Short mmCIF file of C-alpha atoms and ligand atoms in Angstrom, two decimals:
data_model
loop_
_atom_site.label_atom_id
_atom_site.label_comp_id
_atom_site.label_asym_id
_atom_site.label_seq_id
_atom_site.Cartn_x
_atom_site.Cartn_y
_atom_site.Cartn_z
CA UNK A 10 -44.22 -2.87 -3.83
CA UNK A 11 -41.78 -1.13 -1.47
CA UNK A 12 -42.52 2.21 -3.16
CA UNK A 13 -46.24 1.70 -3.75
CA UNK A 14 -48.87 4.12 -2.48
CA UNK A 15 -51.52 2.92 -0.03
CA UNK A 16 -54.06 2.95 -2.84
CA UNK A 17 -51.85 0.73 -4.99
CA UNK A 18 -51.22 -1.61 -2.07
CA UNK A 19 -54.94 -1.76 -1.39
CA UNK A 20 -55.65 -2.65 -5.01
CA UNK A 21 -52.86 -5.26 -5.13
CA UNK A 22 -54.22 -6.92 -1.99
CA UNK A 23 -57.80 -6.85 -3.26
CA UNK A 24 -56.74 -8.32 -6.62
CA UNK A 25 -54.77 -11.05 -4.76
CA UNK A 26 -51.55 -9.99 -6.51
CA UNK A 27 -49.90 -10.21 -3.13
CA UNK A 28 -51.03 -11.38 0.28
CA UNK A 29 -50.68 -9.34 3.45
CA UNK A 30 -48.27 -11.96 4.81
CA UNK A 31 -46.07 -11.58 1.71
CA UNK A 32 -46.27 -7.80 1.78
CA UNK A 33 -45.53 -7.61 5.51
CA UNK A 34 -42.59 -9.99 5.05
CA UNK A 35 -41.13 -7.68 2.39
CA UNK A 36 -41.12 -4.80 4.84
CA UNK A 37 -40.00 -6.89 7.84
CA UNK A 38 -37.02 -8.14 5.80
CA UNK A 39 -36.17 -4.59 4.86
CA UNK A 40 -36.38 -3.51 8.51
CA UNK A 41 -34.06 -6.35 9.47
CA UNK A 42 -31.55 -5.22 6.87
CA UNK A 43 -31.65 -1.43 7.24
CA UNK A 44 -32.75 -0.79 10.81
CA UNK A 45 -29.31 -1.50 12.34
CA UNK A 46 -28.08 1.61 10.48
CA UNK A 47 -31.14 3.84 10.88
CA UNK A 48 -32.36 2.84 14.37
CA UNK A 49 -35.88 3.81 13.33
CA UNK A 50 -37.61 0.94 15.15
CA UNK A 51 -37.16 0.11 18.82
CA UNK A 52 -39.41 -2.95 18.80
CA UNK A 53 -40.06 -5.38 15.99
CA UNK A 54 -41.90 -8.68 16.49
CA UNK A 55 -42.06 -10.64 13.26
CA UNK A 56 -44.29 -13.32 14.68
CA UNK A 57 -46.86 -10.86 16.00
CA UNK A 58 -46.85 -8.88 12.75
CA UNK A 59 -47.29 -11.96 10.60
CA UNK A 60 -50.13 -13.15 12.80
CA UNK A 61 -51.89 -9.84 12.18
CA UNK A 62 -51.14 -10.20 8.47
CA UNK A 63 -52.59 -13.72 8.36
CA UNK A 64 -55.75 -12.43 10.08
CA UNK A 65 -55.93 -9.65 7.49
CA UNK A 66 -55.59 -12.18 4.67
CA UNK A 67 -58.48 -14.13 6.18
CA UNK A 68 -60.57 -10.94 6.25
CA UNK A 69 -59.72 -10.24 2.62
CA UNK A 70 -60.63 -13.81 1.69
CA UNK A 71 -63.96 -13.60 3.52
CA UNK A 72 -64.92 -10.31 1.88
CA UNK A 73 -65.02 -8.34 5.12
CA UNK A 74 -61.91 -6.24 4.47
CA UNK A 75 -61.79 -2.46 4.65
CA UNK A 76 -59.79 -0.39 2.15
CA UNK A 77 -56.54 -0.62 4.15
CA UNK A 78 -56.89 -4.15 5.54
CA UNK A 79 -53.59 -6.00 5.25
CA UNK A 80 -51.42 -2.94 4.69
CA UNK A 81 -48.45 -2.72 7.07
CA UNK A 82 -47.74 0.45 9.07
CA UNK A 83 -45.29 1.56 11.74
CA UNK A 84 -46.53 2.85 15.09
CA UNK A 85 -44.78 5.58 17.06
CA UNK A 86 -43.79 4.06 20.37
CA UNK A 87 -45.97 6.53 22.26
CA UNK A 88 -49.13 4.53 21.47
CA UNK A 89 -49.92 1.76 23.93
CA UNK A 90 -50.43 -1.50 22.07
CA UNK A 91 -51.59 -4.60 23.91
CA UNK A 92 -48.85 -7.17 24.31
CA UNK A 93 -46.27 -4.88 22.70
CA UNK A 94 -43.45 -3.23 24.56
CA UNK A 95 -44.36 0.47 24.71
CA UNK A 96 -41.37 2.58 25.76
CA UNK A 97 -42.09 6.21 24.78
CA UNK A 98 -38.34 6.41 24.11
CA UNK A 99 -37.58 6.23 27.83
CA UNK A 100 -35.62 4.03 30.20
CA UNK A 101 -38.60 4.55 32.51
CA UNK A 102 -40.73 2.34 30.23
CA UNK A 103 -37.96 0.29 28.59
CA UNK A 104 -39.54 -2.97 29.78
CA UNK A 105 -43.18 -1.91 29.89
CA UNK A 106 -45.54 -4.18 27.97
CA UNK A 107 -48.88 -2.49 27.58
CA UNK A 108 -51.91 -4.38 28.87
CA UNK A 109 -54.25 -2.46 26.56
CA UNK A 110 -54.59 -0.75 23.19
CA UNK A 111 -54.70 3.00 22.60
CA UNK A 112 -57.83 4.00 20.69
CA UNK A 113 -55.72 4.79 17.62
CA UNK A 114 -54.17 1.30 17.76
CA UNK A 115 -57.57 -0.33 18.22
CA UNK A 116 -59.05 1.58 15.30
CA UNK A 117 -56.15 1.01 12.94
CA UNK A 118 -55.50 -2.64 13.67
CA UNK A 119 -58.64 -4.20 15.09
CA UNK A 120 -61.14 -2.14 13.09
CA UNK A 121 -59.33 -1.23 9.86
CA UNK A 122 -57.17 -4.37 9.75
CA UNK A 123 -53.80 -2.67 9.19
CA UNK A 124 -50.75 -4.72 10.19
CA UNK A 125 -48.28 -3.32 12.74
CA UNK A 126 -44.64 -3.62 11.70
CA UNK A 127 -43.52 -2.53 15.15
CA UNK A 128 -42.86 0.50 17.31
CA UNK A 129 -40.74 3.40 16.16
CA UNK A 130 -38.03 5.30 17.99
CA UNK A 131 -38.78 8.78 19.30
CA UNK A 132 -37.45 11.50 21.55
CA UNK A 133 -37.96 10.56 25.19
CA UNK A 134 -41.61 11.27 26.07
CA UNK A 135 -41.80 13.16 22.74
CA UNK A 136 -39.57 15.95 24.06
CA UNK A 137 -37.21 16.99 21.31
CA UNK A 138 -36.76 17.96 17.68
CA UNK A 139 -33.96 15.62 16.65
CA UNK A 140 -34.66 12.19 18.13
CA UNK A 141 -31.43 12.52 20.11
CA UNK A 142 -33.12 12.41 23.51
CA UNK A 143 -34.27 8.80 23.02
CA UNK A 144 -32.98 6.28 25.57
CA UNK A 145 -32.57 3.94 22.59
CA UNK A 146 -30.11 6.18 20.80
CA UNK A 147 -30.51 8.61 17.91
CA UNK A 148 -32.25 7.84 14.62
CA UNK A 149 -30.36 8.59 11.43
CA UNK A 150 -31.85 10.51 8.53
CA UNK A 151 -32.04 8.28 5.43
CA UNK A 152 -31.12 11.30 3.29
CA UNK A 153 -27.81 11.71 5.14
CA UNK A 154 -26.88 9.36 7.95
CA UNK A 155 -24.80 12.06 9.67
CA UNK A 156 -27.95 14.11 10.13
CA UNK A 157 -31.00 13.97 12.39
CA UNK A 158 -34.42 12.94 11.02
CA UNK A 159 -36.13 15.59 13.16
CA UNK A 160 -38.27 14.79 16.17
CA UNK A 161 -39.95 13.72 18.17
CA UNK A 162 -41.52 11.35 15.59
CA UNK A 163 -38.07 10.80 14.04
CA UNK A 164 -38.28 7.01 13.99
CA UNK A 165 -41.58 7.08 12.10
CA UNK A 166 -40.19 9.64 9.65
CA UNK A 167 -36.98 7.70 8.97
CA UNK A 168 -38.94 4.45 8.65
CA UNK A 169 -41.25 5.82 5.97
CA UNK A 170 -38.53 7.78 4.14
CA UNK A 171 -36.37 4.64 3.90
CA UNK A 172 -39.44 2.59 2.98
CA UNK A 173 -39.17 0.35 6.01
CA UNK A 174 -42.91 0.99 6.21
CA UNK A 175 -45.45 2.35 3.70
CA UNK A 176 -46.78 4.81 6.31
CA UNK A 177 -46.62 5.55 10.02
CA UNK A 178 -48.25 7.35 12.89
CA UNK A 179 -46.75 10.31 14.69
CA UNK A 180 -47.78 12.70 17.41
CA UNK A 181 -47.40 16.45 17.39
CA UNK A 182 -47.29 18.61 20.53
CA UNK A 183 -45.27 21.45 19.05
CA UNK A 184 -44.27 20.19 15.62
CA UNK A 185 -43.30 16.55 16.04
CA UNK A 186 -45.20 15.31 12.98
CA UNK A 187 -44.53 18.26 10.68
CA UNK A 188 -40.86 18.94 11.40
CA UNK A 189 -39.60 15.35 10.95
CA UNK A 190 -41.84 15.07 7.85
CA UNK A 191 -40.11 18.17 6.47
CA UNK A 192 -36.63 16.88 7.27
CA UNK A 193 -37.29 13.46 5.69
CA UNK A 194 -39.31 14.49 2.59
CA UNK A 195 -42.65 13.19 3.86
CA UNK A 196 -46.18 14.45 4.05
CA UNK A 197 -47.44 14.72 7.63
CA UNK A 198 -50.65 16.00 9.14
CA UNK A 199 -51.43 17.22 12.65
CA UNK A 200 -55.22 17.27 12.92
CA UNK A 201 -57.37 19.79 14.79
CA UNK A 202 -57.04 19.18 18.53
CA UNK A 203 -59.67 16.66 19.59
CA UNK A 204 -60.12 14.90 16.24
CA UNK A 205 -57.83 11.95 17.07
CA UNK A 206 -58.32 10.31 20.44
CA UNK A 207 -55.51 10.63 22.97
CA UNK A 208 -56.63 7.58 24.95
CA UNK A 209 -53.62 5.30 25.35
CA UNK A 210 -51.31 7.83 23.74
CA UNK A 211 -48.75 8.50 26.46
CA UNK A 212 -49.33 12.09 27.55
CA UNK A 213 -46.70 14.80 27.21
CA UNK A 214 -48.69 18.07 27.21
CA UNK A 215 -52.32 17.04 27.14
CA UNK A 216 -53.77 20.30 25.83
CA UNK A 217 -51.42 20.22 22.83
CA UNK A 218 -50.79 16.54 21.98
CA UNK A 219 -52.43 15.21 18.83
CA UNK A 220 -51.78 12.05 16.81
CA UNK A 221 -51.73 12.01 13.03
CA UNK A 222 -50.45 10.29 9.87
CA UNK A 223 -46.99 10.47 8.26
CA UNK A 224 -46.71 9.11 4.74
CA UNK A 225 -45.34 9.69 1.26
CA UNK A 226 -48.29 11.72 0.00
CA UNK A 227 -51.38 13.65 0.99
CA UNK A 228 -53.52 10.89 -0.47
CA UNK A 229 -51.84 8.31 1.78
CA UNK A 230 -52.29 10.63 4.77
CA UNK A 231 -55.99 11.03 3.98
CA UNK A 232 -56.54 7.27 3.80
CA UNK A 233 -54.65 6.71 7.03
CA UNK A 234 -56.41 9.56 8.82
CA UNK A 235 -59.75 7.97 7.91
CA UNK A 236 -58.79 5.01 10.10
CA UNK A 237 -57.54 7.09 13.05
CA UNK A 238 -60.31 9.59 13.79
CA UNK A 239 -63.58 9.46 15.68
CA UNK A 240 -65.27 10.42 18.90
CA UNK A 241 -64.01 8.55 21.93
CA UNK A 242 -65.79 8.60 25.28
CA UNK A 243 -62.50 7.57 26.93
CA UNK A 244 -60.86 10.89 26.00
CA UNK A 245 -62.62 13.85 27.63
CA UNK A 246 -61.24 16.24 24.98
CA UNK A 247 -62.34 14.09 22.04
CA UNK A 248 -64.80 15.92 19.81
CA UNK A 249 -68.13 14.42 18.84
CA UNK A 250 -68.43 15.32 15.18
CA UNK A 251 -69.85 13.65 12.10
CA UNK A 252 -67.39 11.24 10.47
CA UNK A 253 -65.75 12.62 7.34
CA UNK A 254 -64.10 10.89 4.40
CA UNK A 255 -60.82 12.78 4.14
CA UNK A 256 -60.08 11.33 0.70
CA UNK A 257 -63.33 12.61 -0.80
CA UNK A 258 -62.28 16.10 -1.82
CA UNK A 259 -58.66 15.45 -2.73
CA UNK A 260 -59.17 16.33 -6.39
CA UNK A 261 -61.12 19.55 -5.93
CA UNK A 262 -59.63 22.31 -8.10
CA UNK A 263 -57.85 25.12 -6.28
CA UNK A 264 -59.16 28.02 -8.36
CA UNK A 265 -60.04 30.88 -6.05
CA UNK A 266 -58.10 29.52 -3.07
CA UNK A 267 -56.79 32.37 -0.91
CA UNK A 268 -53.39 31.69 0.57
CA UNK A 269 -52.45 33.79 3.58
CA UNK A 270 -48.77 34.62 3.90
CA UNK A 271 -47.98 35.80 7.43
CA UNK A 272 -45.23 38.38 7.31
CA UNK A 273 -43.79 36.88 10.51
CA UNK A 274 -43.04 33.61 8.65
CA UNK A 275 -41.17 35.34 5.85
CA UNK A 276 -38.78 37.52 7.83
CA UNK A 277 -35.42 36.73 9.32
CA UNK A 278 -34.48 33.46 10.99
CA UNK A 279 -35.12 31.15 8.06
CA UNK A 280 -32.41 29.60 5.92
CA UNK A 281 -32.32 31.34 2.50
CA UNK A 282 -32.47 28.09 0.53
CA UNK A 283 -35.48 26.88 2.51
CA UNK A 284 -37.20 30.22 1.92
CA UNK A 285 -36.54 30.04 -1.82
CA UNK A 286 -38.08 26.55 -2.03
CA UNK A 287 -41.13 27.69 -0.06
CA UNK A 288 -41.59 30.72 -2.32
CA UNK A 289 -41.29 28.54 -5.40
CA UNK A 290 -44.01 26.26 -4.02
CA UNK A 291 -46.29 29.25 -3.43
CA UNK A 292 -45.66 30.37 -7.03
CA UNK A 293 -46.74 26.89 -8.14
CA UNK A 294 -49.96 27.35 -6.18
CA UNK A 295 -50.59 30.61 -8.03
CA UNK A 296 -50.29 28.67 -11.29
CA UNK A 297 -52.92 26.28 -9.92
CA UNK A 298 -55.32 29.20 -9.52
CA UNK A 299 -54.68 30.35 -5.96
CA UNK A 300 -54.16 33.97 -4.97
CA UNK A 301 -51.94 35.23 -2.16
CA UNK A 302 -52.90 37.71 0.53
CA UNK A 303 -50.68 39.23 3.19
CA UNK A 304 -51.74 38.40 6.72
CA UNK A 305 -50.17 38.92 10.10
CA UNK A 306 -49.79 36.80 13.22
CA UNK A 307 -48.49 39.57 15.44
CA UNK A 308 -48.03 37.42 18.55
CA UNK A 309 -46.27 34.53 16.86
CA UNK A 310 -42.88 35.57 18.26
CA UNK A 311 -44.31 34.69 21.67
CA UNK A 312 -45.27 31.14 20.72
CA UNK A 313 -41.97 29.45 21.63
CA UNK A 314 -41.70 31.14 25.04
CA UNK A 315 -45.39 30.49 25.85
CA UNK A 316 -45.04 26.85 24.75
CA UNK A 317 -41.99 26.32 26.95
CA UNK A 318 -44.05 27.36 29.95
CA UNK A 319 -47.29 25.52 29.12
CA UNK A 320 -45.84 22.26 27.76
CA UNK A 321 -43.42 21.69 30.67
CA UNK A 322 -46.17 22.61 33.16
CA UNK A 323 -48.44 19.92 31.76
CA UNK A 324 -45.55 17.48 31.39
CA UNK A 325 -44.50 17.89 35.02
CA UNK A 326 -47.99 16.92 36.05
CA UNK A 327 -48.39 14.09 33.52
CA UNK A 328 -45.02 12.54 34.30
CA UNK A 329 -45.63 12.43 38.05
CA UNK A 330 -47.26 9.02 37.48
CA UNK A 331 -43.85 7.49 36.74
CA UNK A 332 -42.90 6.88 40.34
CA UNK A 333 -41.70 3.28 40.35
CA UNK A 334 -44.80 2.06 42.18
CA UNK A 335 -47.29 0.72 39.70
CA UNK A 336 -45.36 0.15 36.47
CA UNK A 337 -42.19 1.06 34.69
CA UNK A 338 -38.67 1.34 36.01
CA UNK A 339 -37.88 1.12 39.73
CA UNK A 340 -34.43 1.78 41.20
CA UNK A 341 -32.81 -1.41 42.47
CA UNK A 342 -31.57 -0.10 45.82
CA UNK A 343 -33.24 2.42 48.09
CA UNK A 344 -33.46 3.19 51.78
CA UNK A 345 -37.14 4.15 52.09
CA UNK A 346 -40.14 5.28 50.05
CA UNK A 347 -38.90 8.83 49.39
CA UNK A 348 -35.52 7.49 48.42
CA UNK A 349 -37.20 5.01 46.05
CA UNK A 350 -39.13 7.81 44.30
CA UNK A 351 -36.05 9.97 44.01
CA UNK A 352 -33.70 7.30 42.73
CA UNK A 353 -36.29 5.87 40.34
CA UNK A 354 -36.95 9.26 38.74
CA UNK A 355 -33.29 10.30 38.80
CA UNK A 356 -32.27 7.10 37.02
CA UNK A 357 -35.33 6.54 34.84
CA UNK A 358 -35.60 9.95 33.12
CA UNK A 359 -33.07 11.52 30.76
CA UNK A 360 -31.71 15.07 30.94
CA UNK A 361 -34.26 16.78 28.67
CA UNK A 362 -37.22 15.23 30.50
CA UNK A 363 -35.77 16.30 33.85
CA UNK A 364 -35.23 19.82 32.52
CA UNK A 365 -38.90 20.02 31.52
CA UNK A 366 -40.12 18.59 34.85
CA UNK A 367 -38.04 21.19 36.70
CA UNK A 368 -39.29 24.08 34.55
CA UNK A 369 -42.86 22.84 34.76
CA UNK A 370 -42.81 22.41 38.51
CA UNK A 371 -41.28 25.86 38.89
CA UNK A 372 -43.82 27.71 36.72
CA UNK A 373 -46.71 26.02 38.52
CA UNK A 374 -45.40 26.69 41.99
CA UNK A 375 -47.04 29.09 44.40
CA UNK A 376 -45.85 32.62 43.72
CA UNK A 377 -44.76 31.94 40.14
CA UNK A 378 -48.01 30.56 38.76
CA UNK A 379 -49.44 34.01 38.03
CA UNK A 380 -46.19 35.35 36.66
CA UNK A 381 -45.50 32.49 34.25
CA UNK A 382 -48.26 29.97 33.74
CA UNK A 383 -51.18 32.37 33.76
CA UNK A 384 -49.33 34.82 31.49
CA UNK A 385 -48.49 32.03 29.07
CA UNK A 386 -52.15 31.01 28.94
CA UNK A 387 -53.12 34.59 28.13
CA UNK A 388 -50.56 34.70 25.35
CA UNK A 389 -51.92 31.42 24.06
CA UNK A 390 -55.31 33.07 23.68
CA UNK A 391 -53.76 36.02 21.80
CA UNK A 392 -51.98 33.61 19.45
CA UNK A 393 -55.21 31.73 18.76
CA UNK A 394 -57.03 35.02 18.13
CA UNK A 395 -54.37 36.04 15.60
CA UNK A 396 -55.30 33.00 13.53
CA UNK A 397 -59.03 33.71 13.83
CA UNK A 398 -58.32 37.18 12.48
CA UNK A 399 -56.04 35.90 9.68
CA UNK A 400 -58.59 33.34 8.51
CA UNK A 401 -61.07 36.16 7.87
CA UNK A 402 -59.09 37.00 4.74
CA UNK A 403 -57.64 33.64 3.64
CA UNK A 404 -58.44 29.92 3.42
CA UNK A 405 -55.06 28.42 4.23
CA UNK A 406 -51.88 29.86 5.64
CA UNK A 407 -48.53 28.87 4.16
CA UNK A 408 -44.90 29.19 5.16
CA UNK A 409 -41.87 27.09 5.98
CA UNK A 410 -42.27 24.09 8.31
CA UNK A 411 -38.76 24.29 9.72
CA UNK A 412 -36.24 27.15 9.53
CA UNK A 413 -33.52 24.79 8.26
CA UNK A 414 -33.02 21.46 6.56
CA UNK A 415 -31.86 18.44 8.61
CA UNK A 416 -29.00 19.42 10.90
CA UNK A 417 -26.04 17.30 11.93
CA UNK A 418 -26.29 14.84 14.82
CA UNK A 419 -24.93 16.62 17.89
CA UNK A 420 -25.14 20.06 16.28
CA UNK A 421 -27.87 21.42 18.55
CA UNK A 422 -27.89 18.80 21.29
CA UNK A 423 -25.86 20.91 23.71
CA UNK A 424 -27.97 24.03 23.30
CA UNK A 425 -31.62 23.53 24.28
CA UNK A 426 -32.69 26.98 23.09
CA UNK A 427 -31.31 26.39 19.58
CA UNK A 428 -33.13 23.07 19.56
CA UNK A 429 -36.38 24.71 20.74
CA UNK A 430 -36.17 27.19 17.84
CA UNK A 431 -36.52 24.29 15.36
CA UNK A 432 -40.24 24.55 16.04
CA UNK A 433 -40.55 28.29 15.63
CA UNK A 434 -43.08 27.94 12.78
CA UNK A 435 -45.01 24.94 14.05
CA UNK A 436 -45.72 25.61 17.73
CA UNK A 437 -48.34 28.36 17.31
CA UNK A 438 -50.55 25.85 15.48
CA UNK A 439 -50.63 23.56 18.52
CA UNK A 440 -51.25 26.45 20.90
CA UNK A 441 -54.26 27.42 18.77
CA UNK A 442 -55.42 23.80 18.31
CA UNK A 443 -55.47 24.15 14.51
CA UNK A 444 -54.69 21.53 11.85
CA UNK A 445 -51.31 21.79 10.13
CA UNK A 446 -49.41 19.87 7.49
CA UNK A 447 -45.95 19.63 6.04
CA UNK A 448 -45.55 18.87 2.34
CA UNK A 449 -42.27 18.21 0.47
CA UNK A 450 -41.42 21.24 -1.70
CA UNK A 451 -37.82 20.92 -2.83
CA UNK A 452 -34.24 20.33 -1.81
CA UNK A 453 -31.31 22.40 -0.60
CA UNK A 454 -27.92 20.74 -0.86
CA UNK A 455 -29.59 17.37 -1.36
CA UNK A 456 -31.73 17.73 1.77
CA UNK A 457 -35.53 17.98 1.74
CA UNK A 458 -37.54 21.12 2.50
CA UNK A 459 -41.09 21.17 3.86
CA UNK A 460 -43.87 23.63 3.06
CA UNK A 461 -46.23 24.16 5.97
CA UNK A 462 -49.98 24.46 5.38
CA UNK A 463 -52.16 25.65 8.23
CA UNK A 464 -55.94 25.37 8.05
CA UNK A 465 -58.86 26.64 10.04
CA UNK A 466 -60.47 24.39 12.66
CA UNK A 467 -61.60 21.07 11.14
CA UNK A 468 -60.19 21.97 7.71
CA UNK A 469 -57.99 18.88 7.50
CA UNK A 470 -59.97 17.74 4.44
CA UNK A 471 -59.24 21.04 2.75
CA UNK A 472 -55.55 20.91 3.71
CA UNK A 473 -55.26 17.43 2.23
CA UNK A 474 -56.94 18.66 -0.95
CA UNK A 475 -54.57 21.64 -1.17
CA UNK A 476 -51.57 19.36 -0.60
CA UNK A 477 -52.79 16.73 -3.05
CA UNK A 478 -53.30 19.16 -5.92
CA UNK A 479 -49.74 20.40 -5.45
CA UNK A 480 -48.46 16.83 -5.44
CA UNK A 481 -50.27 16.15 -8.70
CA UNK A 482 -48.42 19.09 -10.25
CA UNK A 483 -44.97 18.39 -8.75
CA UNK A 484 -42.86 15.34 -7.97
CA UNK A 485 -40.88 16.35 -4.87
CA UNK A 486 -42.79 13.88 -2.70
CA UNK A 487 -41.83 10.99 -4.99
CA UNK A 488 -38.08 11.46 -4.51
CA UNK A 489 -36.37 8.79 -2.47
CA UNK A 490 -33.02 8.89 -0.70
CA UNK A 491 -30.22 7.37 -2.77
CA UNK A 492 -27.94 4.73 -1.33
CA UNK A 493 -30.64 2.62 0.32
CA UNK A 494 -31.38 -0.55 -1.55
N1 LIG B 152 -39.86 19.88 19.73
C1 LIG B 152 -40.93 20.24 20.60
C2 LIG B 152 -40.59 19.86 22.02
O1 LIG B 152 -39.51 19.44 22.26
C3 LIG B 152 -42.20 19.57 20.15
C4 LIG B 152 -42.23 18.13 20.45
C5 LIG B 152 -43.51 17.48 20.04
O2 LIG B 152 -44.24 17.99 19.20
N2 LIG B 152 -43.79 16.35 20.65
O3 LIG B 152 -41.37 19.98 22.90
#
């Protein structure tokens, strides 16, 4: 059961081969045993989880269950969940118990009947690519415990890779679903901006943040995505579109599919082994009937610099709410109100968050706004237009997800720019608001490699289909880390 797909779990629950309480217990026991090594979860509450499982069993018994009712999942600790500690990886929220549910939480648990196994570790306020900025300590990669799982959804990635959970949620502002998925041999999907509600999802950079599924396969991602999406009046950027069944077209043949290969993704800067695995995956797609066309994203080299103006600008504004007044951490001793604000924020935020607040405040300040923020927004438009142009001659774009496999803990922690370059292939997708995926496509030195698929707006169904067909023809996504029992 630990290795079963969501479909298999759904069938086993429906056939009463196992109850949700039994299934959830299996995973909770495994978390208890393996989490001390991996540090993938920051909050586990067996009693709460089993209560949800018992309610799911009652739904199954009464015939009112949905396809995923009773299946346990892990929630990134960026989603507010009523009665659960919700930390966002920060000391600032280390003792914050949310009084309400994020829309994603409400949909997955209340509506779809999934069981929460707990909240997963993450980079502080989702700022990072290695999970090392978490106040709760780094997460270890199940493939090699000396290495990072990627970030910021590193806890979710490690949890699913080590089968502490059948699937998990992540969020992706610049690559935080796709890069950890790549580094942990998972399938992860960042939907089109506006498809998944951001209500109750603690904001980092609001114009880029998007929640999505992380799981073993495209099929699992499709089933999970079905429970996450939908128009939400409480999120002003939520899109009112007809509901889709993302699992419907998974089996569609790929004959005639046009794969765009941007020359900027196949130049220097990528590890040779990673590149070889990505090229082999593309060759596999050609066998499945796809054809390749050369495309160009001429402004993609500007995506990291533009992102590190826009994302910190939005973060500096979003994080101003953490002031010690209404909720979260407050410094113990202070002389007056200003002193309280200063000490609270100095003590409550970690170094990376402070760096972003400083950069963001600077680029938004009078006199620099035009030079930095406005320029970055113009570049963002150019980057989005590059994709519009590229999609005139192809259906999906492919390339590496991350320029390297999982790096060692501490290897990039001292050099923010090196860390920022981990997302060199993923960030443009967020700036353009497009859907993107990472799919396991091989190993280098025993470490997983991810193939990135980028689709046109609202093409998540197509991306899942393209990923699923590949997973039917290959078995990379079925490999599990050795040494975990
Ligand atoms: N690694 C990028 C950053 O640090 C992206 C993070 C994310 O997608 N949340 O901002």
